XYZ file of C-alpha atoms in Angstrom:
438
model
C 0.211 -0.260 0.310
C 2.526 2.776 1.028
C 4.636 1.733 -2.693
C 0.332 1.327 -4.963
C 0.215 5.643 -2.517
C 3.721 6.745 -3.147
C 3.781 5.881 -7.073
C -0.299 7.500 -7.104
C 1.918 10.709 -5.676
C 4.632 10.794 -7.405
C 2.176 10.155 -10.730
C 0.962 13.946 -10.307
C 4.549 15.103 -9.665
C 5.738 13.640 -12.640
C 3.150 16.375 -14.897
C 5.557 19.053 -13.170
C 7.084 20.769 -16.083
C 10.568 19.560 -15.695
C 12.173 20.538 -19.050
C 12.115 24.350 -18.680
C 13.053 24.143 -15.094
C 16.724 22.679 -16.398
C 18.691 24.385 -18.761
C 21.987 23.049 -19.452
C 24.120 25.054 -21.033
C 27.694 23.600 -21.800
C 31.234 26.051 -22.158
C 34.577 25.407 -22.905
C 36.624 28.560 -21.111
C 39.089 29.875 -22.609
C 41.735 27.467 -21.028
C 40.252 24.967 -22.592
C 38.035 23.228 -19.748
C 34.370 21.663 -20.207
C 31.931 22.982 -18.096
C 28.341 22.397 -17.757
C 26.177 25.689 -15.909
C 22.394 25.757 -14.948
C 21.662 29.396 -14.004
C 19.764 30.628 -11.648
C 20.009 34.392 -9.731
C 17.035 33.912 -7.207
C 19.201 32.884 -4.496
C 22.132 35.067 -4.168
C 25.094 32.586 -4.331
C 25.975 29.301 -6.488
C 27.434 25.437 -5.867
C 30.704 23.868 -7.421
C 31.476 20.909 -8.599
C 34.907 19.067 -9.639
C 35.160 15.513 -10.387
C 38.721 14.096 -11.288
C 38.437 11.261 -13.159
C 40.938 7.858 -11.018
C 40.099 8.402 -7.357
C 41.644 5.983 -5.568
C 41.671 3.700 -8.895
C 45.613 5.430 -8.940
C 47.663 4.832 -6.333
C 50.668 3.919 -6.896
C 52.190 -0.184 -6.710
C 52.305 -0.418 -2.531
C 51.593 3.402 -2.065
C 47.728 2.090 -1.243
C 45.113 4.624 0.161
C 48.010 7.380 -0.415
C 45.013 8.808 -2.394
C 42.800 9.450 -0.158
C 45.212 10.312 2.868
C 46.167 12.598 0.070
C 42.851 14.137 -0.603
C 41.125 13.769 3.427
C 44.540 16.225 3.739
C 43.197 19.432 1.265
C 41.413 21.403 3.935
C 44.484 20.554 6.193
C 45.980 24.045 4.555
C 47.661 25.407 2.150
C 50.381 28.085 1.024
C 51.126 30.041 4.681
C 47.439 28.816 6.674
C 47.557 26.333 8.563
C 44.266 23.967 9.095
C 42.437 26.267 11.373
C 42.901 29.454 9.790
C 41.613 27.557 6.754
C 38.944 26.697 8.570
C 38.412 30.289 10.052
C 38.262 31.673 6.904
C 35.932 29.082 4.875
C 32.769 29.995 7.927
C 34.397 33.766 7.978
C 33.184 33.742 4.462
C 30.331 32.101 4.880
C 31.873 28.814 2.724
C 31.847 25.593 2.426
C 34.350 22.985 0.338
C 34.081 19.390 1.048
C 36.618 17.033 -0.553
C 36.073 13.141 -0.909
C 38.121 9.542 -2.941
C 35.861 6.871 -4.635
C 37.259 4.287 -6.924
C 36.832 5.778 -9.862
C 37.386 9.463 -9.665
C 38.234 12.411 -6.586
C 35.085 14.960 -5.711
C 35.124 18.470 -4.877
C 32.203 20.550 -3.469
C 31.802 24.125 -3.011
C 28.734 26.264 -1.666
C 29.234 29.765 -2.244
C 27.974 32.697 -1.357
C 27.805 34.997 -4.369
C 29.306 38.430 -2.501
C 32.230 36.481 -1.274
C 33.063 34.914 -4.639
C 36.233 35.797 -5.634
C 37.506 35.632 -1.877
C 36.460 32.354 -1.341
C 37.671 30.914 -4.635
C 41.053 32.758 -3.490
C 40.902 29.702 -1.175
C 39.345 27.227 -2.498
C 41.958 26.951 -5.420
C 44.838 27.412 -2.563
C 43.832 24.233 -1.065
C 43.247 21.809 -4.610
C 46.496 23.731 -6.331
C 48.390 24.778 -3.859
C 48.180 21.698 -0.047
C 50.587 22.005 2.564
C 50.467 18.519 2.726
C 52.672 19.113 7.106
C 53.630 16.530 8.394
C 51.503 17.405 12.012
C 48.834 16.552 9.473
C 50.263 14.263 7.956
C 49.761 11.925 11.516
C 46.705 13.187 12.865
C 44.549 12.907 9.402
C 46.784 9.313 8.971
C 46.031 8.273 13.267
C 42.452 8.801 12.085
C 42.628 7.154 8.899
C 43.711 4.209 10.939
C 41.191 4.230 13.356
C 38.778 3.579 10.377
C 40.500 0.942 8.973
C 40.743 -0.550 13.004
C 36.491 -0.292 13.462
C 35.877 -1.582 9.488
C 38.541 -4.481 10.922
C 35.219 -5.948 13.320
C 32.054 -4.565 11.853
C 30.334 -7.792 9.142
C 29.968 -5.266 7.006
C 33.043 -3.573 6.431
C 34.697 -7.197 6.507
C 31.636 -8.720 3.860
C 32.638 -6.044 1.188
C 36.118 -5.952 1.388
C 36.920 -9.824 1.645
C 33.999 -9.017 -1.814
C 35.665 -7.452 -2.911
C 39.077 -9.083 -2.916
C 37.238 -12.396 -4.238
C 35.147 -10.634 -7.748
C 38.839 -8.132 -8.591
C 41.773 -9.820 -6.588
C 45.493 -7.677 -7.789
C 42.662 -4.273 -9.434
C 42.306 -1.293 -7.386
C 38.741 -2.474 -6.833
C 40.373 -5.141 -4.702
C 41.192 -3.266 -1.792
C 40.062 -0.258 0.154
C 40.931 2.715 -1.060
C 41.874 3.017 2.500
C 44.634 1.173 2.377
C 46.014 -1.416 4.901
C 47.505 0.242 8.791
C 50.367 -0.850 7.711
C 50.502 0.347 3.814
C 48.728 4.172 5.199
C 51.616 4.039 8.247
C 54.375 3.210 5.220
C 53.572 7.089 2.949
C 55.547 9.784 3.548
C 54.994 13.029 2.742
C 56.916 13.201 -0.825
C 54.201 10.223 -1.660
C 50.950 12.369 -0.916
C 52.792 15.419 -2.689
C 53.572 11.745 -5.828
C 49.500 11.463 -4.942
C 48.548 14.975 -6.120
C 50.253 15.929 -9.049
C 49.209 12.156 -10.270
C 45.616 12.671 -10.369
C 44.569 16.155 -9.822
C 45.116 17.066 -13.299
C 43.313 18.591 -15.430
C 43.336 16.327 -18.744
C 40.550 14.230 -15.974
C 38.983 17.129 -15.370
C 35.019 17.963 -15.043
C 33.733 21.145 -13.251
C 29.469 21.636 -13.021
C 27.816 25.394 -11.543
C 24.394 25.964 -10.837
C 23.872 29.208 -8.915
C 24.264 32.792 -9.601
C 26.883 33.279 -12.418
C 26.995 33.931 -15.764
C 28.483 32.195 -18.476
C 31.037 34.692 -18.802
C 32.168 34.931 -15.540
C 31.653 31.382 -15.233
C 34.489 31.010 -17.449
C 36.830 32.981 -15.705
C 36.651 32.287 -12.273
C 37.128 28.234 -13.674
C 40.461 29.046 -15.144
C 41.586 31.351 -12.583
C 40.815 28.101 -10.058
C 41.936 25.425 -11.243
C 45.726 27.255 -12.923
C 48.291 25.690 -11.726
C 47.573 21.820 -12.769
C 49.720 19.576 -13.843
C 48.331 18.964 -17.237
C 48.612 15.104 -17.025
C 49.183 12.368 -14.586
C 49.093 8.948 -13.811
C 47.793 6.485 -16.722
C 44.203 5.384 -15.264
C 44.563 1.408 -14.874
C 42.782 -1.200 -17.570
C 38.729 -3.141 -16.976
C 38.890 -4.890 -14.473
C 37.532 -8.700 -14.536
C 35.469 -9.576 -12.233
C 35.113 -13.188 -10.555
C 31.588 -14.741 -9.944
C 31.740 -17.770 -10.288
C 28.853 -18.429 -8.542
C 28.462 -20.724 -5.091
C 29.666 -19.088 -1.115
C 32.525 -17.527 0.946
C 31.651 -17.978 4.286
C 34.216 -15.744 7.195
C 33.730 -17.146 10.370
C 32.361 -14.020 12.844
C 31.662 -14.191 16.157
C 28.811 -12.631 15.797
C 24.658 -13.088 16.288
C 23.508 -12.305 12.708
C 25.043 -12.915 9.321
C 25.953 -10.472 6.902
C 25.462 -11.339 2.719
C 26.899 -9.234 -0.230
C 26.265 -11.039 -3.749
C 26.520 -9.876 -7.423
C 26.424 -11.004 -10.768
C 27.831 -9.643 -13.379
C 25.862 -5.816 -14.440
C 25.821 -4.193 -17.215
C 27.207 -1.328 -18.949
C 25.100 2.861 -18.682
C 25.520 2.781 -22.454
C 24.162 -0.825 -23.188
C 20.787 -0.526 -24.905
C 19.189 -2.439 -22.690
C 20.065 -0.378 -19.443
C 17.203 0.957 -18.752
C 15.140 -2.306 -18.791
C 17.799 -3.803 -16.202
C 17.115 -1.059 -14.109
C 13.710 -0.942 -14.305
C 13.898 -5.208 -13.647
C 16.242 -4.512 -11.022
C 13.370 -1.589 -8.843
C 11.647 -4.776 -9.731
C 13.501 -7.477 -8.108
C 15.144 -5.996 -4.984
C 15.365 -2.052 -5.894
C 11.617 -0.601 -4.892
C 12.172 -0.838 -1.522
C 9.041 -2.700 0.500
C 6.993 -3.625 -2.281
C 10.341 -6.025 -3.851
C 10.107 -8.862 -4.503
C 12.768 -9.552 -2.774
C 11.266 -7.527 0.380
C 7.615 -9.986 -0.419
C 9.777 -12.954 -0.199
C 12.277 -12.926 2.444
C 11.479 -10.829 4.914
C 7.286 -10.306 4.576
C 6.236 -13.873 4.042
C 8.690 -15.146 5.736
C 10.158 -13.246 8.654
C 14.166 -14.230 7.652
C 15.451 -10.552 7.552
C 14.329 -7.091 8.490
C 15.443 -5.531 4.517
C 16.703 -7.440 1.462
C 18.835 -5.356 -1.593
C 19.968 -5.604 -4.986
C 21.245 -2.437 -7.434
C 22.951 -2.165 -10.245
C 26.656 -0.824 -10.115
C 28.601 0.622 -12.457
C 32.655 1.154 -11.991
C 34.795 2.617 -15.120
C 36.147 -0.497 -14.674
C 33.260 -2.897 -14.421
C 29.961 -3.711 -13.403
C 28.359 -6.192 -11.334
C 25.216 -6.443 -10.407
C 24.637 -6.626 -6.108
C 22.339 -6.843 -2.829
C 22.582 -7.075 0.684
C 20.431 -9.349 3.303
C 21.472 -9.483 7.243
C 19.877 -12.792 9.289
C 20.305 -14.809 12.014
C 22.664 -17.428 12.277
C 19.668 -19.736 12.109
C 17.682 -18.137 9.093
C 20.597 -16.842 6.474
C 21.271 -19.906 5.645
C 16.855 -20.181 4.229
C 17.274 -16.181 3.022
C 20.105 -17.069 0.464
C 17.360 -19.967 -0.711
C 14.786 -18.008 -1.558
C 17.129 -15.245 -3.115
C 18.128 -18.063 -5.457
C 14.835 -19.007 -5.951
C 13.788 -15.535 -6.870
C 16.149 -14.601 -8.963
C 15.894 -17.399 -10.669
C 11.903 -16.987 -11.624
C 12.548 -13.798 -12.266
C 14.285 -14.917 -15.097
C 12.459 -17.672 -16.188
C 9.335 -16.385 -16.077
C 9.458 -12.072 -16.035
C 7.754 -9.822 -14.558
C 3.768 -9.142 -15.422
C 2.801 -5.424 -16.831
C 0.956 -4.707 -13.466
C 5.063 -4.435 -12.478
C 6.346 -2.658 -15.250
C 3.729 -0.179 -15.315
C 4.173 -0.518 -11.279
C 7.523 0.209 -11.623
C 7.837 3.252 -14.585
C 5.423 5.835 -11.603
C 7.640 5.437 -9.684
C 10.828 6.609 -11.517
C 9.666 8.808 -14.048
C 7.625 10.273 -10.827
C 10.488 10.422 -8.272
C 13.657 11.894 -10.790
C 12.210 15.551 -10.526
C 12.296 14.871 -7.255
C 15.944 14.901 -7.858
C 16.248 18.483 -8.972
C 15.102 19.888 -5.323
C 18.256 22.760 -4.768
C 21.753 23.792 -6.766
C 24.035 21.790 -5.078
C 21.808 17.981 -6.637
C 20.701 19.820 -9.570
C 25.031 20.604 -9.933
C 26.538 17.643 -8.326
C 23.887 15.587 -11.130
C 24.932 17.137 -14.017
C 29.331 16.649 -12.942
C 27.615 12.700 -12.647
C 26.294 12.774 -16.584
C 29.529 15.025 -17.723
C 31.614 11.821 -16.296
C 28.846 9.088 -17.984
C 28.992 11.078 -21.159
C 25.381 11.374 -21.257
C 24.137 14.547 -23.647
C 23.557 17.665 -21.646
C 19.738 17.220 -22.813
C 19.300 14.102 -21.164
C 17.630 15.202 -17.942
C 14.806 16.457 -20.565
C 15.090 12.638 -21.914
C 15.567 10.344 -19.699
C 11.706 9.808 -17.821
C 10.813 9.313 -22.626
C 13.739 6.437 -22.074
C 11.754 4.728 -19.109
C 8.633 4.830 -20.739
C 9.843 3.190 -23.857
C 10.856 0.042 -22.411
C 8.403 -2.630 -23.062
C 7.502 -5.551 -21.993
C 8.738 -8.717 -23.782
C 11.817 -5.859 -23.814
C 11.807 -6.292 -19.926
C 11.482 -9.644 -20.558
C 14.296 -10.537 -23.041
C 16.149 -8.595 -20.482
C 15.949 -10.686 -17.384
C 15.822 -13.671 -19.280
C 19.344 -12.935 -20.761
C 21.171 -10.815 -18.305
C 19.497 -12.689 -15.569
C 22.346 -14.917 -14.224
C 21.213 -17.174 -11.277
C 24.057 -19.986 -11.426
C 26.913 -16.757 -10.812
C 25.244 -15.524 -7.650
C 28.783 -15.022 -5.523
C 27.823 -14.572 -1.901
C 30.100 -13.733 1.050
C 29.213 -14.395 3.956
C 30.236 -13.035 7.350
C 28.774 -14.211 10.773
C 28.396 -18.146 11.641
C 25.927 -19.054 9.426
C 24.108 -22.533 10.563
C 23.951 -25.223 7.027
C 26.381 -23.016 5.550
C 29.458 -23.050 4.072
C 31.825 -22.307 1.395
C 31.176 -23.731 -1.920
C 32.392 -21.547 -4.513
C 32.435 -22.916 -7.854
């Protein structure tokens, strides 16, 4: 009922004039940087999103964790100011900066008032182009990272994720934590941090979007000023990963009353013509909250878990169709049996016309809700750039969802769902389960 009520509400929201609200301008600055802009002058501030492709995958051999530690240090002081002064100046300008590392990218987000734009951009530029990387800050942030690593060693979900990555991706950078290990992080020197900065933050893999109170001319000048001094190119990107998904179960014994399972089969690339059909199929399988098939069969009918989910993961170098579930040690075996059965049933019998229509209504109706502010729109725009989508994708995306037919989605179910390749990593003391990888 919750899903049906929400679907009805979203049917109404889908009628909002989305196309007229999001006008993306594609710019090339005098310095040669591609930038996407959505002008919105109602509020005097601008949200800027910057991405560097590569991220933690660019760690040099034996230096795992260097990129992540480097990014964490960007706001720890620059030029002649230390971390406290950097924070004080940011606060005095009412500016907000954040820096994050992912497997395939470094993400920098900025929220800046129009009246303080020049001063805020100057401060942001210093952190990106001229970070201090002084030893006291390195030692302090390194301590924070090693604390996170130590905590993850006791977290069943983190153990499952780490074991899954090592099993599926092996020696590829995806196969280990972007934070590194205690040994690798402890051995990093200041020179390693400087080398990681030069390798990862370069103009040849740069994406920028801005939404808010700024014109195209102002933004072009701002971007060239902001990024002046970065190297033109850096370390080579890693090649694609070969996902090892043999099917079966790997058990990691860990003393906990509830087992945690991560599972996956081969996925689908964002550019594949069947992507939207697969996306809708996943919504019906395990992506649709309490109304999904997995949630209905595993939770509602049998009470085996509080939650079970599936989702498509599209990394630059690998695609997998993943899921997760947690259950009591004496029930996790039953939960896995039901998940496998539903995966196979969907591959064999497909979905109904009603399920497809409900999924379309939800996905198309929920889409406008993502554009609820300058910052979310800037984030969506920069992700579109990285994925190679056209600037009019926002206006055409729902048409592509609605174009999926019952025949197409059921063909995709037959061709893409691979129950025999479902590979589970289970952490806990699961009764009746042992490692049985094919």
